[in-house]
Coordinates of C-alpha atoms and ligand atoms in Angstrom, one line a residue:
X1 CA -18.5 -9.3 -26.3
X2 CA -15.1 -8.4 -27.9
X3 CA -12.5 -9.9 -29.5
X4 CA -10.8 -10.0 -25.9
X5 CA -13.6 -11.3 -23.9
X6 CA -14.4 -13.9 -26.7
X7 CA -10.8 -15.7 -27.1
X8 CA -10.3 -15.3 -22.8
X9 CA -13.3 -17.1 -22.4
X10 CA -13.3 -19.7 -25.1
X11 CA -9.3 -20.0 -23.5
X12 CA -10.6 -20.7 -20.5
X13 CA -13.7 -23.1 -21.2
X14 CA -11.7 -25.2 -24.0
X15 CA -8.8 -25.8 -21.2
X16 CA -11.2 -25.5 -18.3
X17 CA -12.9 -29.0 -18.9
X18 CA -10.6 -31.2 -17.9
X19 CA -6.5 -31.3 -17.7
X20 CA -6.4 -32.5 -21.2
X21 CA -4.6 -30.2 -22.8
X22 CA -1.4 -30.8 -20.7
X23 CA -1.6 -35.1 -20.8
X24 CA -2.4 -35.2 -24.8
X25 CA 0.2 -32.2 -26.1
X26 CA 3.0 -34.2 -23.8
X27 CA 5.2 -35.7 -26.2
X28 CA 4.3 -34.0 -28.8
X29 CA 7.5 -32.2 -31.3
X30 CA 8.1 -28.7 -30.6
X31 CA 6.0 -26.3 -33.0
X32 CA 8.0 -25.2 -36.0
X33 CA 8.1 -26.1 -39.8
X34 CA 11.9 -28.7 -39.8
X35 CA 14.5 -26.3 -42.0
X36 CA 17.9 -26.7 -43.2
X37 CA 19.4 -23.5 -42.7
X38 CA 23.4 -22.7 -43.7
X39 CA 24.8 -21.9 -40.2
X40 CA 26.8 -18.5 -39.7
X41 CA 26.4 -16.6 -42.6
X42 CA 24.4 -13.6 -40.9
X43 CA 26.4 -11.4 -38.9
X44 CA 24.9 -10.6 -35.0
X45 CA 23.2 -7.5 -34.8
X46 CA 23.1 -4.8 -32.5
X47 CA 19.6 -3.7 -32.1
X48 CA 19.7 0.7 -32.5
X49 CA 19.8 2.9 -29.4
X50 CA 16.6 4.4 -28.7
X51 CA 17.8 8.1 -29.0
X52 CA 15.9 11.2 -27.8
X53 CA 13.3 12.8 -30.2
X54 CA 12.6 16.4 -30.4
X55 CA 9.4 17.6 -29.1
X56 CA 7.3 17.9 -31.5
X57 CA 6.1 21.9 -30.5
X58 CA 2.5 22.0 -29.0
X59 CA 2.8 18.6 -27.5
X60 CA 1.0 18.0 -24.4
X61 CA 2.5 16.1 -21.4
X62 CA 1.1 14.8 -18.4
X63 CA 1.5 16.7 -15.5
X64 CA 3.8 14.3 -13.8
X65 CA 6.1 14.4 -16.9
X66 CA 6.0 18.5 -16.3
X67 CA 6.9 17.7 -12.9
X68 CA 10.6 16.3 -13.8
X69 CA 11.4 19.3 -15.3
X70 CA 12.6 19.6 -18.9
X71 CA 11.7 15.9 -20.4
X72 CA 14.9 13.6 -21.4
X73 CA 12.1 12.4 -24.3
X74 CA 11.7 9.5 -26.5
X75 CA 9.3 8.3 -28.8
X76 CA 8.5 4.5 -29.5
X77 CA 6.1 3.6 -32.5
X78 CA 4.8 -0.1 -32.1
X79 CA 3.9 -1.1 -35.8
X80 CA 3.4 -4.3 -38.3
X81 CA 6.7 -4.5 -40.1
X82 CA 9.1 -7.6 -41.6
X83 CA 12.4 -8.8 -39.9
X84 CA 13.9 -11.7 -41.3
X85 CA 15.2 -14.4 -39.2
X86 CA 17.8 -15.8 -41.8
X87 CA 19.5 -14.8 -44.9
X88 CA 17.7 -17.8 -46.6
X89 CA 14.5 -17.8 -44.7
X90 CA 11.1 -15.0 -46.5
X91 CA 11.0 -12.3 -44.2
X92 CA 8.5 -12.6 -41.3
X93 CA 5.5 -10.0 -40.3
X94 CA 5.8 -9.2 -37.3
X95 CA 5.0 -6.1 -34.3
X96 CA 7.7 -3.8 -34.3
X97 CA 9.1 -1.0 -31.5
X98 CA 10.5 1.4 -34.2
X99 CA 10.8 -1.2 -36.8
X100 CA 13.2 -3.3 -35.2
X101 CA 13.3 -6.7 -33.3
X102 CA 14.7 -6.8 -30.6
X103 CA 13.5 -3.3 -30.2
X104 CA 15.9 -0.4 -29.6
X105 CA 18.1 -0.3 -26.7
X106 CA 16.9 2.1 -23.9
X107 CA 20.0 4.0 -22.5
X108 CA 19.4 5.3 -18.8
X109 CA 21.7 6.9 -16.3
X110 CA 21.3 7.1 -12.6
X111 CA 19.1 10.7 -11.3
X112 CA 18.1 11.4 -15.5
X113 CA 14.5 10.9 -15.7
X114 CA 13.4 9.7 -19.2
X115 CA 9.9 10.2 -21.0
X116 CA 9.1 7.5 -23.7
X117 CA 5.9 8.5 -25.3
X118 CA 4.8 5.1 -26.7
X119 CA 2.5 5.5 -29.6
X120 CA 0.5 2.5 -31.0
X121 CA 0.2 2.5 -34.7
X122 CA -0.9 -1.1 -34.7
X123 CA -3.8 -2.2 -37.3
X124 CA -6.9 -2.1 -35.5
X125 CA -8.3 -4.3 -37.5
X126 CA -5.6 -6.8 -36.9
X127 CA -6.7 -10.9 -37.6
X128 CA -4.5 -13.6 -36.1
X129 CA -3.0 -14.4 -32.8
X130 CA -2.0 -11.1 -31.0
X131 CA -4.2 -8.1 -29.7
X132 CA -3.4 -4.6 -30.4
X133 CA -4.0 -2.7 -27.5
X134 CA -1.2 -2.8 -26.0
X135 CA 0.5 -2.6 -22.9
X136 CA 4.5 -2.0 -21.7
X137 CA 6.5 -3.1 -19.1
X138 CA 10.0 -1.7 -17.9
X139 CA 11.0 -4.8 -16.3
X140 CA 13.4 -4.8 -13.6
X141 CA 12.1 -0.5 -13.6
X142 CA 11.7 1.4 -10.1
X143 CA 8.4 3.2 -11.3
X144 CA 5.3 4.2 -10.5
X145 CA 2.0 2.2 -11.1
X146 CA 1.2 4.5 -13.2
X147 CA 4.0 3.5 -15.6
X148 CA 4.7 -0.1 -15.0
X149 CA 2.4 -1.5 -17.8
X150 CA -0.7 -2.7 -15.7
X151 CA -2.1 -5.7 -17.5
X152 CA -5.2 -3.9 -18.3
X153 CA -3.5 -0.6 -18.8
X154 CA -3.6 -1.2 -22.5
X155 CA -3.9 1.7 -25.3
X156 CA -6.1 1.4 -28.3
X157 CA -4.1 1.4 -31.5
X158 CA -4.0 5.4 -32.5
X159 CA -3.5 7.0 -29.5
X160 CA -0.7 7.0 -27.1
X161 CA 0.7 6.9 -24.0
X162 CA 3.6 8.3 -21.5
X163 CA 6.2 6.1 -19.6
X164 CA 7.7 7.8 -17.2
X165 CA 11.0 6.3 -16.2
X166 CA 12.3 8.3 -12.9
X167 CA 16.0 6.5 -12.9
X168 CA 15.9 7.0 -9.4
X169 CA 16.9 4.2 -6.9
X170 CA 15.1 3.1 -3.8
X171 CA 16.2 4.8 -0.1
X172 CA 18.7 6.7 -2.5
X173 CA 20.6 3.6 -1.9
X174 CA 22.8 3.5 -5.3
X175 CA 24.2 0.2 -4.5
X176 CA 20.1 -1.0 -5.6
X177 CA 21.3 0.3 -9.4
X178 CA 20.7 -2.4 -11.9
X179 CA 22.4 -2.8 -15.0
X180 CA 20.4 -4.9 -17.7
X181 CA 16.9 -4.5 -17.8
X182 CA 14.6 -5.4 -20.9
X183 CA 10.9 -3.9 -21.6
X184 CA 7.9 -5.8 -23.5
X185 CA 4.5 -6.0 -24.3
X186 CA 2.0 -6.8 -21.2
X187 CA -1.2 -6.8 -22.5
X188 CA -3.6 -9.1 -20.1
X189 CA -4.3 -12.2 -21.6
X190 CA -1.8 -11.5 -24.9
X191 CA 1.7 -11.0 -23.7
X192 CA 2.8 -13.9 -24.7
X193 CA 1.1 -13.3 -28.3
X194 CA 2.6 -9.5 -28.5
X195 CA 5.5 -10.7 -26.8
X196 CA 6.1 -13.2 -29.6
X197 CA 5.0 -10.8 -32.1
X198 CA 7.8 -8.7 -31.3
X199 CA 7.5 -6.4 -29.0
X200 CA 10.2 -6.3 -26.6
X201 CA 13.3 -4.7 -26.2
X202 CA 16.7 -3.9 -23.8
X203 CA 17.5 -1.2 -21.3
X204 CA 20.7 -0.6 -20.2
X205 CA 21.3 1.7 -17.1
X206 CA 24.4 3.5 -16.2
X207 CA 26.3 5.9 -13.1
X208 CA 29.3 6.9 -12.2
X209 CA 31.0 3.4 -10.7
X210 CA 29.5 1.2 -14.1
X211 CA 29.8 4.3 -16.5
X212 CA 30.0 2.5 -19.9
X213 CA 33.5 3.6 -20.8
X214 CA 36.4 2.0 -20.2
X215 CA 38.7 4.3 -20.8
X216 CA 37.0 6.7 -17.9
X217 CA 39.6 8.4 -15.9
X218 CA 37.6 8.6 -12.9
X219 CA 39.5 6.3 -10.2
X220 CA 36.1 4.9 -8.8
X221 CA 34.9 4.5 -12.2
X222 CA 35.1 0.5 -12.7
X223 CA 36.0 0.7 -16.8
X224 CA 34.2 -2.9 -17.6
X225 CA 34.4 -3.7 -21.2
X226 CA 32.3 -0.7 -22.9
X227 CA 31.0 0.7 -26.3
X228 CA 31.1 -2.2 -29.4
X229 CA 32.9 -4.6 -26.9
X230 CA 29.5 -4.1 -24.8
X231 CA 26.7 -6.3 -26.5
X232 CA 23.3 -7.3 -25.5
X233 CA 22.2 -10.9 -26.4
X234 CA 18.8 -11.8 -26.6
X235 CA 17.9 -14.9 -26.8
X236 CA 14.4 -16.2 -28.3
X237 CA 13.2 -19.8 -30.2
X238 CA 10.6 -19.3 -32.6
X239 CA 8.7 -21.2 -34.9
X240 CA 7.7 -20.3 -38.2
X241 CA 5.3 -21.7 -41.2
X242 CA 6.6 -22.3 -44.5
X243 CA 5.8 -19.0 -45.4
X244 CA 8.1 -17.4 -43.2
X245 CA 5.2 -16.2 -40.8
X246 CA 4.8 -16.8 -37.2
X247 CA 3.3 -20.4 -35.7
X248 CA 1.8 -19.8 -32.6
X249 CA -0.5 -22.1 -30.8
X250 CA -3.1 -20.0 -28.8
X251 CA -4.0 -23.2 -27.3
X252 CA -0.8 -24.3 -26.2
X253 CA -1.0 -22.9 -22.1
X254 CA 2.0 -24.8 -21.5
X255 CA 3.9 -22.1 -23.2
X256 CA 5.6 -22.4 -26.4
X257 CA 9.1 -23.6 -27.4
X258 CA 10.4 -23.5 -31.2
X259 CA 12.6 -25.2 -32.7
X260 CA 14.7 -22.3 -34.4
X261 CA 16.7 -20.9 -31.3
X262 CA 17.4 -16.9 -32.0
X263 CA 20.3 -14.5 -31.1
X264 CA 19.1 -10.9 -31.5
X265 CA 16.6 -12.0 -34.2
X266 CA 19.3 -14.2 -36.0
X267 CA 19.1 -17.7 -36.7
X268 CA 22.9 -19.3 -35.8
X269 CA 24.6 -15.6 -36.3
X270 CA 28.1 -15.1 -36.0
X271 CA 30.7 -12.1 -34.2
X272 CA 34.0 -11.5 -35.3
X273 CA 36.1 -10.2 -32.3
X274 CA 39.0 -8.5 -31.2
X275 CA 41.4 -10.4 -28.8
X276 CA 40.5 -8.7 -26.2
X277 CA 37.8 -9.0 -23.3
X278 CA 34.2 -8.4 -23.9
X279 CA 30.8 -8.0 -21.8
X280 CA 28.0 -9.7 -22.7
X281 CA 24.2 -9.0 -21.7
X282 CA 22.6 -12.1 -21.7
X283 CA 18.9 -12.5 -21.6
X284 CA 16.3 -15.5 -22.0
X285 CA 13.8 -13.8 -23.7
X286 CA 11.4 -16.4 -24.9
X287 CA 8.0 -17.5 -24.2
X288 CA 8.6 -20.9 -22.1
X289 CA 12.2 -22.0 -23.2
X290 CA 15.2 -22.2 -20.6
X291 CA 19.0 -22.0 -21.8
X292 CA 22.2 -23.5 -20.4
X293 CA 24.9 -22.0 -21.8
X294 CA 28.6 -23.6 -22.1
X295 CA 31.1 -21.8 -24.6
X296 CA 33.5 -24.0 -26.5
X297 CA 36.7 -24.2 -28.3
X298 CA 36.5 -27.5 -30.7
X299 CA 36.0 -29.8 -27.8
X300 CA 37.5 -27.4 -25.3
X301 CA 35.2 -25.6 -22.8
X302 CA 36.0 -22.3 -21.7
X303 CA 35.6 -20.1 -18.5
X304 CA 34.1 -17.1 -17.9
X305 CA 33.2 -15.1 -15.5
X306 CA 29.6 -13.6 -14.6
X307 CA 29.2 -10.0 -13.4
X308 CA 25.9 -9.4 -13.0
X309 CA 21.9 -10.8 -12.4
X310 CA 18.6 -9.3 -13.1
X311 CA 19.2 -6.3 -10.2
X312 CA 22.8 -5.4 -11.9
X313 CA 26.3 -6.1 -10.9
X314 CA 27.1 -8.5 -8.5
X315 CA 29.5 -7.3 -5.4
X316 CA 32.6 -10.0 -7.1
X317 CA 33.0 -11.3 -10.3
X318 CA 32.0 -15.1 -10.2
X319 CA 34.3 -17.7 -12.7
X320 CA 31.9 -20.9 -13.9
X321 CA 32.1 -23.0 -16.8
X322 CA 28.1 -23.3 -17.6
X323 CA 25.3 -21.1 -16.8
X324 CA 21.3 -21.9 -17.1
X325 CA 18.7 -19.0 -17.1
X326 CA 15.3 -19.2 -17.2
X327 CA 12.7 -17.0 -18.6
X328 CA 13.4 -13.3 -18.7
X329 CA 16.6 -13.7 -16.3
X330 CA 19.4 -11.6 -17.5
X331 CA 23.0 -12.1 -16.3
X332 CA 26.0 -10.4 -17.6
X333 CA 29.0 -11.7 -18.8
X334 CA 32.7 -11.3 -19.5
X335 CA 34.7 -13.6 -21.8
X336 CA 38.1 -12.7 -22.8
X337 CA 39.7 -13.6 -26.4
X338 CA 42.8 -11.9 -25.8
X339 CA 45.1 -15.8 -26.0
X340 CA 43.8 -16.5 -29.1
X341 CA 45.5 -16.5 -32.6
X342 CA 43.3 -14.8 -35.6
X343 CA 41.0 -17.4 -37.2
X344 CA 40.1 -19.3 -34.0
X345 CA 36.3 -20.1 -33.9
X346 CA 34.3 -20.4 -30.6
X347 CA 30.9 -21.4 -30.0
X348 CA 28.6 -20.3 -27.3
X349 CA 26.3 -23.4 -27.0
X350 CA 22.7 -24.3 -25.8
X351 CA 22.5 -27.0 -23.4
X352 CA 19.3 -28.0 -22.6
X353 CA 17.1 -30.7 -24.4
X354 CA 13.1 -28.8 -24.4
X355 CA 10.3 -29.9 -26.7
X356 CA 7.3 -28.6 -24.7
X357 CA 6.8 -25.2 -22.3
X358 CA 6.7 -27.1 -19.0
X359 CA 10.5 -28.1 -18.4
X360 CA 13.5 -29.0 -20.0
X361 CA 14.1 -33.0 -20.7
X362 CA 17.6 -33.0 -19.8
X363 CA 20.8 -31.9 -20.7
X364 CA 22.7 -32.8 -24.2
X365 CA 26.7 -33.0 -23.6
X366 CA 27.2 -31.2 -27.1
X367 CA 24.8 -29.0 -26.8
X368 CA 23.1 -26.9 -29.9
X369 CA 25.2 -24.0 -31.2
X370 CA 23.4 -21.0 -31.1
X371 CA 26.5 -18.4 -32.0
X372 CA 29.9 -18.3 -33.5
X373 CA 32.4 -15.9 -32.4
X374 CA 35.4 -15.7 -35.2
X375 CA 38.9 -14.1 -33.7
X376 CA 40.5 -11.5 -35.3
X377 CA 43.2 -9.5 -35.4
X378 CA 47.3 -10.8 -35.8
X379 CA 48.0 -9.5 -32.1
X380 CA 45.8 -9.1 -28.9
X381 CA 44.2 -6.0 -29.2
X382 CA 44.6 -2.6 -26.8
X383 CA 42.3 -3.4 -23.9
X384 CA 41.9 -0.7 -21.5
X385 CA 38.8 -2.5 -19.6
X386 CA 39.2 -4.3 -16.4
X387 CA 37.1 -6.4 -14.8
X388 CA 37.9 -5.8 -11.1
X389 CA 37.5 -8.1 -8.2
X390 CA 35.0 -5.8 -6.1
X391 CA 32.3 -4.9 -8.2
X392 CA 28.7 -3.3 -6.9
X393 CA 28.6 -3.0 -3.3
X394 CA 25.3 -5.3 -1.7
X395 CA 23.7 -4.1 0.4
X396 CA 22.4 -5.7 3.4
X397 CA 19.2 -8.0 4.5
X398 CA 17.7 -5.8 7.0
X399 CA 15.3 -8.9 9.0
X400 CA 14.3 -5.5 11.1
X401 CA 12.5 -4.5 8.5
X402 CA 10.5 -7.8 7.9
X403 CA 7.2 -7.5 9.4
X404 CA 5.1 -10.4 7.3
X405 CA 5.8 -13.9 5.8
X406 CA 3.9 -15.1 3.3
X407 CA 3.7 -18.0 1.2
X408 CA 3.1 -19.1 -2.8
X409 CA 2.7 -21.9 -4.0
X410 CA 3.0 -22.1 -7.8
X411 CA 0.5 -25.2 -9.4
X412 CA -1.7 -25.6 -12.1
X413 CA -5.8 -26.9 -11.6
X414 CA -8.0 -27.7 -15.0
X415 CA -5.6 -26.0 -17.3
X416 CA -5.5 -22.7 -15.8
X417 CA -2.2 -21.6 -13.7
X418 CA -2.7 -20.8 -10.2
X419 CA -1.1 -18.6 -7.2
X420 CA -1.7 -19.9 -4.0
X421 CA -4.7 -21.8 -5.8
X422 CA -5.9 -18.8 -7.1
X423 CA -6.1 -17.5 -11.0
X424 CA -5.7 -13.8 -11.9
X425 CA -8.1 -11.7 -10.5
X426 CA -7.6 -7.8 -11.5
X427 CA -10.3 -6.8 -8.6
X428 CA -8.2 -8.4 -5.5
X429 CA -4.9 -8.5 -4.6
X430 CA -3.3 -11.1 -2.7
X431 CA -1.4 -9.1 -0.5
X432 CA -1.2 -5.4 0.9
X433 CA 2.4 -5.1 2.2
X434 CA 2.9 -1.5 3.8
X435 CA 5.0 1.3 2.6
X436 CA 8.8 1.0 3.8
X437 CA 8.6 -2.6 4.7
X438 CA 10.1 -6.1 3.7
X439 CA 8.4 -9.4 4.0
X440 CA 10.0 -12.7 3.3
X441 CA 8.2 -15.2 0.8
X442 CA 8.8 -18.6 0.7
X443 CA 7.9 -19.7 -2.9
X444 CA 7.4 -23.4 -3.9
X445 CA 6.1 -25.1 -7.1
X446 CA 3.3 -28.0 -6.5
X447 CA 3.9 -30.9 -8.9
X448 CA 6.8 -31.6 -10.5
X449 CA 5.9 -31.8 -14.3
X450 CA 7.1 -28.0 -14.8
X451 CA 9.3 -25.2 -14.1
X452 CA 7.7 -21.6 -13.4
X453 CA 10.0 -18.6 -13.6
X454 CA 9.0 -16.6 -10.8
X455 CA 8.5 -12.4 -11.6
X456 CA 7.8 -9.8 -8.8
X457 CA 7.5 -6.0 -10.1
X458 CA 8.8 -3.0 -9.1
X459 CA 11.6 -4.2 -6.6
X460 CA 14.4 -6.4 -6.5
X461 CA 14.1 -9.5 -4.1
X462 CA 17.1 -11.6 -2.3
X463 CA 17.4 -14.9 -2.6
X464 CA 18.3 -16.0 0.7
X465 CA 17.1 -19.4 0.2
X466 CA 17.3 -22.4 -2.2
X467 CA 16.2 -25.6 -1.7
X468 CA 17.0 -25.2 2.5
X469 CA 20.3 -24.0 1.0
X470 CA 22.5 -20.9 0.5
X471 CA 22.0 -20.4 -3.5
X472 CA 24.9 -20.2 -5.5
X473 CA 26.8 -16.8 -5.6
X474 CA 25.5 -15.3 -8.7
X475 CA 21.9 -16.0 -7.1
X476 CA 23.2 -14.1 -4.5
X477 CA 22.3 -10.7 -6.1
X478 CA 19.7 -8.4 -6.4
X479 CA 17.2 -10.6 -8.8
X480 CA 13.8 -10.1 -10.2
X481 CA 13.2 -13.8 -11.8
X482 CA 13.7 -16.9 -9.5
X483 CA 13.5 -20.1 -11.6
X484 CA 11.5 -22.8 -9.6
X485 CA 11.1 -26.3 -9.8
X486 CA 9.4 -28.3 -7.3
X487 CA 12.5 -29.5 -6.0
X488 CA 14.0 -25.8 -5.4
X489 CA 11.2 -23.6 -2.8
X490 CA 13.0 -20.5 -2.8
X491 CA 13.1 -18.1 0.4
X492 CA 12.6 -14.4 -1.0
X493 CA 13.3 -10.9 1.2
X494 CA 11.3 -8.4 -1.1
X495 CA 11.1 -4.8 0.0
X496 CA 8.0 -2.3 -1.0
X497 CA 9.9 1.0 -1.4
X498 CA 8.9 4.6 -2.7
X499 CA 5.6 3.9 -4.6
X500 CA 2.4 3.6 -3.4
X501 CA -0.6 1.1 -5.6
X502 CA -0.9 -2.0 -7.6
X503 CA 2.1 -3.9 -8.8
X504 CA 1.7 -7.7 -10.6
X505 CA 4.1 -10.7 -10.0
X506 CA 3.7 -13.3 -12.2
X507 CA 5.4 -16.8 -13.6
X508 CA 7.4 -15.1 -16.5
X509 CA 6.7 -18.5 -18.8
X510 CA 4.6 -16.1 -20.6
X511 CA 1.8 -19.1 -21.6
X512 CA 1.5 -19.7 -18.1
X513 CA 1.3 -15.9 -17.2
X514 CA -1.5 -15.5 -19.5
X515 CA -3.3 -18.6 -18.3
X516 CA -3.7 -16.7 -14.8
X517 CA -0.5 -17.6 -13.0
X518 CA -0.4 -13.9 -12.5
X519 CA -1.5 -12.2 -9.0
X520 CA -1.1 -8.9 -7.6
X521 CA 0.2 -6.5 -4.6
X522 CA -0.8 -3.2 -3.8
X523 CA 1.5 -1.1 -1.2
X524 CA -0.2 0.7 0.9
X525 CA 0.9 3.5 2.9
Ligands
LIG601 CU1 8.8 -9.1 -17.8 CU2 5.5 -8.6 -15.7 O1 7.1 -8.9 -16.8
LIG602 CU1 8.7 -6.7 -14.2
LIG603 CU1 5.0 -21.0 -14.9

């Protein structure tokens, strides 16, 4: 019996006896050592660009990486390194994609293949929570099986393996383009240990309409805010021991929250900024923890507008005032300085009141600042961006194409997460949906003690239902996360396009993914 097989099983029969675990952890404070940290004193960071390496000569490829031609190629390097959370907290060890958390920032563009030889140079020998084989996913990615990070796809630590990302889009339909995508860990049983570890990461995807530059002189170009006024936001709590290391609670299958809430691995950072309009790439990138954002002025609360959702830009841009996401949902958006004076300080607060992994409490009317945005500058600054009023085309439902309906229902039974009643099982999937076709899924959560953020592979679903309703128009988009409640069954139009095999879906609270609430699809011809 390994390591694997050993902490699965003693998982499974420690939570398997009863529904303890869930009635005697209620209550209990959120994991995390209480610290008194000065707020704002680290600046945000920008996590690196993932650029291409050079080859090194007498490297071997897989055929199918041959295939593409002349490989756009990358190399990520998963290793034990230290990032620090705050000036004044001891560094923390953790698992690092090229030495950084976040990891770097893939950069794809539309009909570019990329190559990203991932090599693990993990400690084999590795003691504590966390399981080096490892496993990647290119979430939100149209790829093959091959490259989607199959739970039990894993690679041992010295040895290495090939992503192919084709940057292709489904029915050459380039309206199905995303925007903001993220990659992680997805080792079975351990992504939320690796995940917590470290090991995720953005991917940004460009073309010719959202071309990242704003000063493009193509007219159908749509020149949203671009280059340093372009910035990814990843959000994450964490908790940490006195030492600075990680606290993780391998028994805690609710999912775990922390009390020290993150922004790109910074504890209460801050962003000086032009007056001028910006685009931000939100996403919820913790382990159980939902956000609801407000921004504020003093006691003012500011507008902004959101441009995107998981699947890329939405067809208009949409003006709110709050915005909640749950886990792994990204959604972009703009906010514009340009009205006001130098000095001015603006906060971009968290809402929501969480102590445990099943559901928020509530939501606090001052929320918890998370990040401090400091104006700049004694005028308002050139701004060639625009943020037009038609975005991304969407494209439509086609019901023609809809030739099943199925249904999941999201619940929990002896500690263990359940699909349909039903824990992982890597040997059978729940459904075979046929090559070229749509199904609609009506998705619903049994009990109402917890949330479950709903993650299907490979394509981008519709919403078309929430809660007997129309959803709200940034739900309208292309989406890979649905955030369900027991209150909210969601009606889902999800196409199986292009590739053929096995493809997961899973609740994205990544304690509950690992506690089985994971199944699987395999498209068949
Ligand atoms: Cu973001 Cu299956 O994962
Ligand atoms: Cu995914
Ligand atoms: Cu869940």
């Amino acid at each position: 019996m390994n390591r694997r097989t050993l902490l699965t099983t003693g998982l499974a029969a420690g939570a398997g006896i009863t529904a303890a675990p869930f009635i005697m952890r209620k209550g209990i404070a959120q994991a995390g050592t209480p610290v008194t940290l000065t707020p704002w004193v680290d600046p945000l960071p920008t996590p690196p660009v993932l650029n291409p390496a050079n080859i090194i000569s007498g490297a071997s490829f897989d055929p199918r990486v041959t295939a593409f031609g002349a490989p756009n190629y990358h190399e990520l390097v998963e290793a034990e390194g230290f990032h620090q959370f705050h000036r004044d907290l001891p560094a923390t060890k953790m698992w690092l994609y090229n030495g950084t958390f976040p990891g770097p920032t893939f950069i794809n563009r539309l009909g570019i293949p990329t190559v990203i030889r991932r090599i693990n140079n993990l400690n084999p020998a590795h003691v504590g929570f966390g399981m080096p084989e490892t496993s990647m996913h290119h979430h939100g990615g149209h790829q093959s099986p091959m490259d989607d990070g199959w739970p039990l796809d894993f690679i041992t630590p010295g040895t290495y393996r090939d992503h192919l990302i084709p940057n292709i889009v489904p029915d050459n339909d380039t309206n199905e383009w995303p925007s903001t995508l993220w990659y992680h860990d997805h080792t079975i049983d351990y992504t939320a240990s690796n995940v917590y570890r470290g090991l995720a990461g953005m991917s940004l995807h460009f073309d010719a309409l959202d071309s990242g530059n704003e000063n493009d002189l193509n007219p159908a170009a749509l020149r949203l805010p671009s280059g340093a006024y372009d910035v990814p936001l990843v959000f994450r709590d964490v908790a940490l021991n006195a030492d600075g290391s990680l606290l993780f609670n391998q028994l805690d299958t609710r999912g775990q929250v922390g009390n020290l809430k993150t922004v790109n691995g910074k504890v209460k950072p801050y962003l000086t900024v032009q007056r001028r309009k910006y685009r931000f790439r939100l996403l919820a990138g913790s382990m159980a923890r939902e956000w609801m954002f407000r921004i504020w002025k003093g006691t003012t609360r500011l507008p902004f507008k959101i441009i995107a959702s998981d699947g890329g830009l939405l067809p208009a841009p949409v003006q709110v005032t709050q915005h909640q996401m749950g886990n792994a949902e990204r959604y972009e958006i703009i906010v514009d300085f340009s009205t006001f004076p130098a000095g001015t300080q603006i906060t971009l607060n968290d809402h929501l009141i969480q102590s445990d992994g099943n559901k928020p409490a509530g939501v606090s009317p001052t929320g918890d600042p998370v990040l401090l945005f400091v104006v700049e500058g004694a005028a308002a600054a050139p701004d060639p961006s625009r943020v037009p009023a038609v975005l991304r085309p969407l494209s439509p439902v086609d019901m023609t194409r809809v030739v099943a309906t199925r249904s999941l229902v999201l619940s929990q039974a002896g500690g263990i997460w359940t699909i349909n009643g039903l824990p992982w099982n890597p040997n059978v999937p729940l459904f075979q949906p046929k090559l070229g076709s749509a199904e609609i899924w009506n998705v619903s959560v049994k009990g109402g003690g917890w949330d479950h953020p709903l993650h299907i592979h490979q394509e981008f679903f519709r919403i078309l239902k929430r809660g007997g309703a129309t959803p709200q128009a940034w739900e309208r988009g292309r989406k890979d996360v649905v955030l369900l409640s027991n209150t909210t069954a969601c009606q889902l139009y999800v196409q199986f396009r292009t590739f053929t095999g096995p493809y997961v879906f899973h609740c994205h609270n990544l304690g509950h993914e690992d506690m089985a609430m994971m199944g699987w699809y395999n498209v068949i011809p």
